[in-house]
Amino acid sequence: MHFRSCFRIAGPLLAVAALASTPQTLREAANASGILIGTAVRPYLLSEPAYSATLAHEFNMIEPEDALKWWTVRPTAESFDFKQGDEIVRFAEAHGIKVRGHCLVWDHNNPKWLAEGHFSPAQLSKLLQEHIATVMKHYAGHVFAWDVVNEGLDEKGTPRDSPWYNRPGIGLSDQGTAYIEQAFRWAHEADPKALLFYNEAEGDTLNRKSDAIYAMVRDFKNRGVPIDGVGMQLHLPRLDYDTGAVAANIERLTKLGLQVHITELDVALPVDSQGGARAEDLQRQADAYQRVVRACLQNSDCTAIQTWGFTDKYSWIGSHSHGAQGAALLFDRAYKPKPAYDAMLKALAAGRTSTH
Ligand code: 9MR
């Protein structure tokens, strides 16, 4: 009798305890698994209640999608505009969220005055060093990691044409990755505490580009160039993406003593004119998200997973594909979690499987 009544009380209590320990959000699951779960954000959307509430609940890291790019921060050669970036940092700090910075050096999206300015290498070198120093010092202590150089290599693995490299470049145009190295050295001088990343697209699996990234960062590590990690963008081009090769790539990079962040994950699907995707594609998308999370959790030096936006209401994919693709993210246009969300939550909640 006594035993039975205890059991009757203990049963529901145990159920409540189990419920309390089951993560209910991506953020809770990521905290429990010791990983950062992030997303790209646009500051002008923070005033939309569903947008900011979802961000605050679900993520422990955010990254300005465009707000810290040259075209936003550097309206003229003489001035800096930190309004948008500061708004994101204020939001993050009010919600205990870490901020990742993107990006200090890129051939794309530079302001017109810079792209068409006909500057000499000496002038460009001065402009870039000053930019890196001013932006990083402004955010020192608030932005814990930076994409110092974004997409510096082409598909053959050679440095991409850029005002910083060879058009006309900062004075290192015939020296391969030397301009990238210089940017990392300046970044380290500007904020010695920030983690410094090289961020790249289409270098996620084992291919010519990822081999070139590997060779470059191995050389940097060997020569003491200050670099802490590699960002793998992972804009997945296919549902059957080879996540085994992603895991192998993470493995070889982390063996160099580097961290890996997955920085721009999304999985574009074919969509109809209303932006709707097929149910079976949404399931396969969920599987792809889950496989990427598992590939990262397998390795204790894969320390962050970030999606490139979180609601299908706002994503670069639609305009980029002229409406042919979309539905790439974790929440639908009404902020309802999709199968991809459930799969990601499950994979994060399962925790790390790394043995090293
Ligand atoms: O999503 C970003 C979009 O809003 C911008 O118009 C575009 C150009 O600045 O950049 C997009 O983000 C890119 C990121 O900065 C670097 N990797 C590729 C991303 C998608 O194009």
XYZ file of C-alpha atoms and ligand atoms in Angstrom:
377
model
C 0.000 0.000 0.000
C 2.700 2.371 1.108
C 4.827 1.416 -1.888
C 1.946 1.922 -4.287
C 1.113 5.405 -3.073
C 4.766 6.422 -3.345
C 4.796 5.127 -6.848
C 1.662 7.043 -7.679
C 3.320 10.297 -6.551
C 6.719 9.524 -8.006
C 5.353 8.662 -11.439
C 4.148 12.142 -12.390
C 7.157 13.753 -10.662
C 9.519 11.719 -12.773
C 7.585 12.677 -15.874
C 7.870 16.369 -14.958
C 11.602 15.986 -14.294
C 12.109 14.272 -17.646
C 10.164 17.031 -19.373
C 12.223 19.722 -17.650
C 15.462 18.150 -18.828
C 14.313 17.716 -22.434
C 15.456 20.801 -24.339
C 12.504 22.702 -25.737
C 14.460 25.084 -27.976
C 17.563 24.975 -30.160
C 19.236 27.294 -27.692
C 18.561 25.026 -24.703
C 19.759 21.996 -26.634
C 22.888 23.794 -27.826
C 23.697 25.055 -24.325
C 23.357 21.531 -22.972
C 25.623 20.169 -25.731
C 28.213 22.953 -25.340
C 27.887 24.384 -28.828
C 26.855 27.736 -30.268
C 23.735 27.831 -32.403
C 23.560 30.983 -34.448
C 21.810 32.752 -37.270
C 22.310 35.731 -39.567
C 20.163 38.746 -38.714
C 18.987 41.986 -40.280
C 18.684 44.859 -37.799
C 15.618 46.467 -39.383
C 13.626 43.301 -38.623
C 14.300 43.354 -34.878
C 11.205 45.521 -34.444
C 9.028 42.659 -35.746
C 7.878 40.889 -32.547
C 7.874 37.354 -33.968
C 11.333 37.888 -35.454
C 12.973 39.134 -32.255
C 11.127 36.689 -29.976
C 12.189 33.710 -32.104
C 15.761 34.945 -32.146
C 15.911 35.414 -28.390
C 14.354 32.006 -27.678
C 16.153 29.861 -30.178
C 19.702 31.156 -30.628
C 22.729 31.822 -28.430
C 24.739 33.481 -31.230
C 23.853 35.952 -33.998
C 25.743 37.477 -36.898
C 24.890 40.613 -38.881
C 23.967 39.388 -42.371
C 24.956 42.656 -44.059
C 25.240 45.271 -41.298
C 29.007 45.041 -40.885
C 29.948 44.851 -44.549
C 31.925 47.697 -46.082
C 28.920 49.096 -47.980
C 27.071 49.613 -44.675
C 29.882 50.548 -42.326
C 31.905 52.728 -44.668
C 29.679 55.268 -46.452
C 32.740 57.380 -47.359
C 36.500 56.951 -47.093
C 36.536 59.303 -44.134
C 33.554 58.011 -42.152
C 32.294 54.923 -40.351
C 28.642 54.146 -39.626
C 28.117 51.656 -36.807
C 24.412 52.316 -36.235
C 23.138 48.993 -37.643
C 25.885 46.912 -36.106
C 25.392 48.561 -32.717
C 21.672 47.794 -32.835
C 22.417 44.107 -33.302
C 24.996 44.090 -30.514
C 22.559 45.849 -28.138
C 19.865 43.269 -28.895
C 22.296 40.395 -28.434
C 23.637 41.662 -25.147
C 20.148 42.266 -23.771
C 19.395 38.582 -24.435
C 22.697 36.974 -23.458
C 23.539 36.152 -27.088
C 27.083 36.155 -28.510
C 27.881 38.142 -31.662
C 29.965 36.843 -34.554
C 31.355 39.466 -36.966
C 31.110 39.291 -40.773
C 33.196 40.389 -42.699
C 36.281 42.621 -42.930
C 37.759 41.720 -46.332
C 35.691 40.682 -49.366
C 35.886 41.356 -53.091
C 32.077 41.845 -53.132
C 29.820 44.562 -51.815
C 32.366 47.241 -51.407
C 31.057 50.810 -51.640
C 31.164 52.521 -55.012
C 33.696 55.099 -53.850
C 36.071 52.214 -53.121
C 35.318 49.951 -56.090
C 35.600 52.808 -58.576
C 38.122 54.930 -56.701
C 41.313 54.088 -58.636
C 43.361 53.926 -55.468
C 47.034 52.991 -55.460
C 48.213 49.850 -53.596
C 49.675 52.061 -50.864
C 46.357 53.862 -50.426
C 44.388 50.592 -50.404
C 46.752 49.101 -47.872
C 46.237 52.091 -45.586
C 42.444 52.014 -46.079
C 42.216 48.301 -45.278
C 44.414 48.405 -42.206
C 42.499 51.409 -40.923
C 39.175 49.682 -41.618
C 40.128 46.476 -39.813
C 41.534 48.421 -36.844
C 38.606 50.825 -36.490
C 35.842 48.253 -36.864
C 37.450 45.642 -34.630
C 38.358 48.127 -31.916
C 34.819 49.526 -31.972
C 33.451 46.039 -31.293
C 36.254 44.690 -29.080
C 34.719 42.824 -26.150
C 31.348 42.687 -27.941
C 32.125 40.603 -31.033
C 33.910 37.415 -30.028
C 34.878 36.134 -33.501
C 35.334 37.640 -36.954
C 35.294 36.451 -40.523
C 38.461 38.360 -41.341
C 38.527 37.317 -44.995
C 35.446 36.081 -46.823
C 35.541 34.024 -50.029
C 39.143 34.824 -50.911
C 39.619 31.813 -53.202
C 37.994 30.795 -56.491
C 36.834 27.281 -57.433
C 40.353 26.367 -58.580
C 41.649 27.354 -55.164
C 43.599 30.386 -56.368
C 43.089 33.901 -54.956
C 39.998 35.549 -56.402
C 40.309 38.854 -58.277
C 39.725 41.605 -55.762
C 40.596 45.213 -54.992
C 42.579 43.842 -52.042
C 44.458 41.182 -53.989
C 45.190 42.308 -57.545
C 42.882 45.173 -58.608
C 45.353 46.657 -57.918
C 45.694 45.088 -54.444
C 47.389 46.206 -51.262
C 50.865 45.647 -52.699
C 51.034 41.847 -52.507
C 49.342 40.976 -55.792
C 51.922 38.487 -57.043
C 52.266 36.709 -53.725
C 49.275 34.369 -53.565
C 47.685 34.299 -50.143
C 50.041 36.934 -48.664
C 47.314 39.586 -48.698
C 45.051 37.264 -46.699
C 47.859 36.702 -44.214
C 48.372 40.454 -43.907
C 44.691 40.951 -43.092
C 44.900 38.347 -40.294
C 47.984 40.035 -38.847
C 46.244 43.424 -38.831
C 43.131 41.863 -37.286
C 45.130 40.302 -34.473
C 46.811 43.632 -33.750
C 43.421 45.358 -33.648
C 41.765 42.946 -31.183
C 44.114 40.275 -29.855
C 41.258 38.581 -27.967
C 38.931 38.037 -30.943
C 38.862 34.668 -32.677
C 39.879 35.078 -36.312
C 38.270 33.010 -39.078
C 38.758 32.472 -42.778
C 35.222 32.020 -44.197
C 34.608 30.276 -47.512
C 31.847 29.005 -49.809
C 31.869 25.651 -51.603
C 34.896 24.438 -49.693
C 32.879 22.275 -47.328
C 33.449 18.820 -48.786
C 36.726 17.427 -50.119
C 37.451 19.255 -53.365
C 39.976 21.519 -55.047
C 38.869 24.550 -53.120
C 38.844 22.881 -49.708
C 42.291 21.410 -50.458
C 43.534 24.934 -51.167
C 41.951 26.280 -47.965
C 43.569 23.437 -46.057
C 46.986 24.142 -47.587
C 46.680 27.861 -46.865
C 45.646 27.521 -43.218
C 48.218 24.782 -42.581
C 50.877 27.136 -43.921
C 49.496 29.949 -41.713
C 49.544 27.725 -38.622
C 53.089 26.518 -39.398
C 54.355 30.066 -39.660
C 52.484 31.471 -36.660
C 50.033 33.625 -38.633
C 47.248 34.443 -36.151
C 44.262 32.372 -37.299
C 41.833 30.498 -35.060
C 39.439 28.842 -37.405
C 37.764 28.157 -40.707
C 34.164 29.051 -41.478
C 32.365 26.568 -43.714
C 29.389 28.308 -45.251
C 27.354 25.232 -46.241
C 24.756 26.788 -48.498
C 23.728 23.257 -49.467
C 23.307 22.956 -53.229
C 21.754 19.465 -53.091
C 19.611 17.435 -50.709
C 21.943 14.450 -50.998
C 24.971 16.547 -50.026
C 27.915 14.458 -48.905
C 27.990 15.268 -45.204
C 30.479 12.433 -44.667
C 32.964 14.491 -46.680
C 32.058 17.561 -44.600
C 32.916 15.570 -41.453
C 36.235 14.473 -42.997
C 37.048 18.061 -43.928
C 36.211 19.249 -40.387
C 38.480 16.493 -39.077
C 41.528 17.485 -41.119
C 41.143 21.198 -40.335
C 40.727 20.682 -36.598
C 43.794 18.423 -36.554
C 45.780 21.567 -37.437
C 44.660 23.073 -34.129
C 41.878 25.154 -35.684
C 38.210 25.465 -34.822
C 35.507 25.055 -37.417
C 32.320 27.115 -37.448
C 29.501 26.215 -39.793
C 28.611 29.745 -40.763
C 25.865 30.042 -43.389
C 23.842 26.834 -43.423
C 20.680 26.756 -45.531
C 19.079 24.150 -47.775
C 17.270 25.675 -50.751
C 14.295 23.780 -52.217
C 12.378 24.178 -55.455
C 9.242 26.197 -54.668
C 5.925 27.053 -56.336
C 4.762 30.603 -57.049
C 3.518 30.923 -53.433
C 6.929 29.928 -52.085
C 5.653 26.485 -51.041
C 7.850 23.374 -51.148
C 6.820 19.724 -51.572
C 6.269 17.738 -48.357
C 8.803 15.086 -49.355
C 11.416 17.770 -50.023
C 10.799 19.242 -46.570
C 11.503 15.806 -45.059
C 14.683 15.390 -47.073
C 15.696 18.906 -46.085
C 15.208 17.941 -42.424
C 17.491 14.973 -42.966
C 20.153 17.209 -44.545
C 20.056 19.644 -41.606
C 20.308 16.758 -39.170
C 23.300 15.238 -40.988
C 25.160 18.565 -40.941
C 24.541 18.996 -37.198
C 25.775 15.469 -36.567
C 28.909 16.057 -38.655
C 29.724 19.065 -36.477
C 28.868 17.441 -33.146
C 31.190 14.548 -33.993
C 34.159 16.843 -33.529
C 34.702 18.805 -30.308
C 36.508 21.566 -32.230
C 33.477 22.233 -34.392
C 32.179 24.865 -32.024
C 29.318 26.694 -33.755
C 26.516 25.980 -36.198
C 24.870 28.962 -37.798
C 22.024 29.199 -40.302
C 21.823 32.009 -42.868
C 18.593 33.476 -41.522
C 15.913 31.451 -39.772
C 12.514 32.223 -41.284
C 11.549 31.562 -44.903
C 9.956 35.012 -44.809
C 13.427 36.543 -45.105
C 16.195 34.780 -46.985
C 18.651 35.701 -49.726
C 17.705 32.540 -51.674
C 14.429 33.856 -53.149
C 15.838 36.921 -54.872
C 19.068 35.134 -55.771
C 17.158 32.360 -57.613
C 14.478 34.739 -59.019
C 11.831 32.910 -57.018
C 12.646 29.409 -58.297
C 14.044 28.290 -54.959
C 13.276 29.054 -51.335
C 11.931 27.464 -48.144
C 15.569 26.998 -47.142
C 15.400 27.689 -43.425
C 14.123 26.267 -40.121
C 10.872 28.238 -39.699
C 8.210 28.888 -42.320
C 7.004 32.350 -43.283
C 4.661 32.402 -40.262
C 7.514 31.429 -37.915
C 6.144 27.908 -37.512
C 8.930 25.345 -36.952
C 9.428 23.104 -40.000
C 10.540 19.451 -40.049
C 14.088 20.831 -40.397
C 13.688 22.542 -37.021
C 12.529 19.345 -35.322
C 15.398 17.404 -36.864
C 17.940 19.991 -35.794
C 16.556 20.117 -32.258
C 16.726 16.347 -32.025
C 20.292 16.207 -33.297
C 21.438 19.002 -30.970
C 19.687 17.397 -28.009
C 21.429 14.090 -28.715
C 24.660 15.918 -27.821
C 28.240 15.472 -28.814
C 29.431 12.152 -30.110
C 33.084 13.185 -30.350
C 35.659 10.918 -28.850
C 38.444 13.532 -28.935
O 22.515 37.227 -47.529
C 23.326 38.315 -47.952
C 22.532 39.257 -48.827
O 21.541 39.913 -48.042
C 23.449 40.303 -49.453
O 22.727 41.039 -50.403
C 24.634 39.610 -50.137
C 25.629 40.612 -50.644
O 26.237 41.329 -49.613
O 25.303 38.766 -49.227
C 24.512 37.743 -48.725
O 25.290 36.970 -47.818
C 26.416 36.305 -48.361
C 27.499 36.311 -47.320
O 27.776 37.625 -46.914
C 28.755 35.620 -47.805
N 28.472 34.293 -48.306
C 27.381 34.181 -49.260
C 26.117 34.831 -48.690
C 24.939 34.641 -49.636
O 25.167 35.322 -50.830
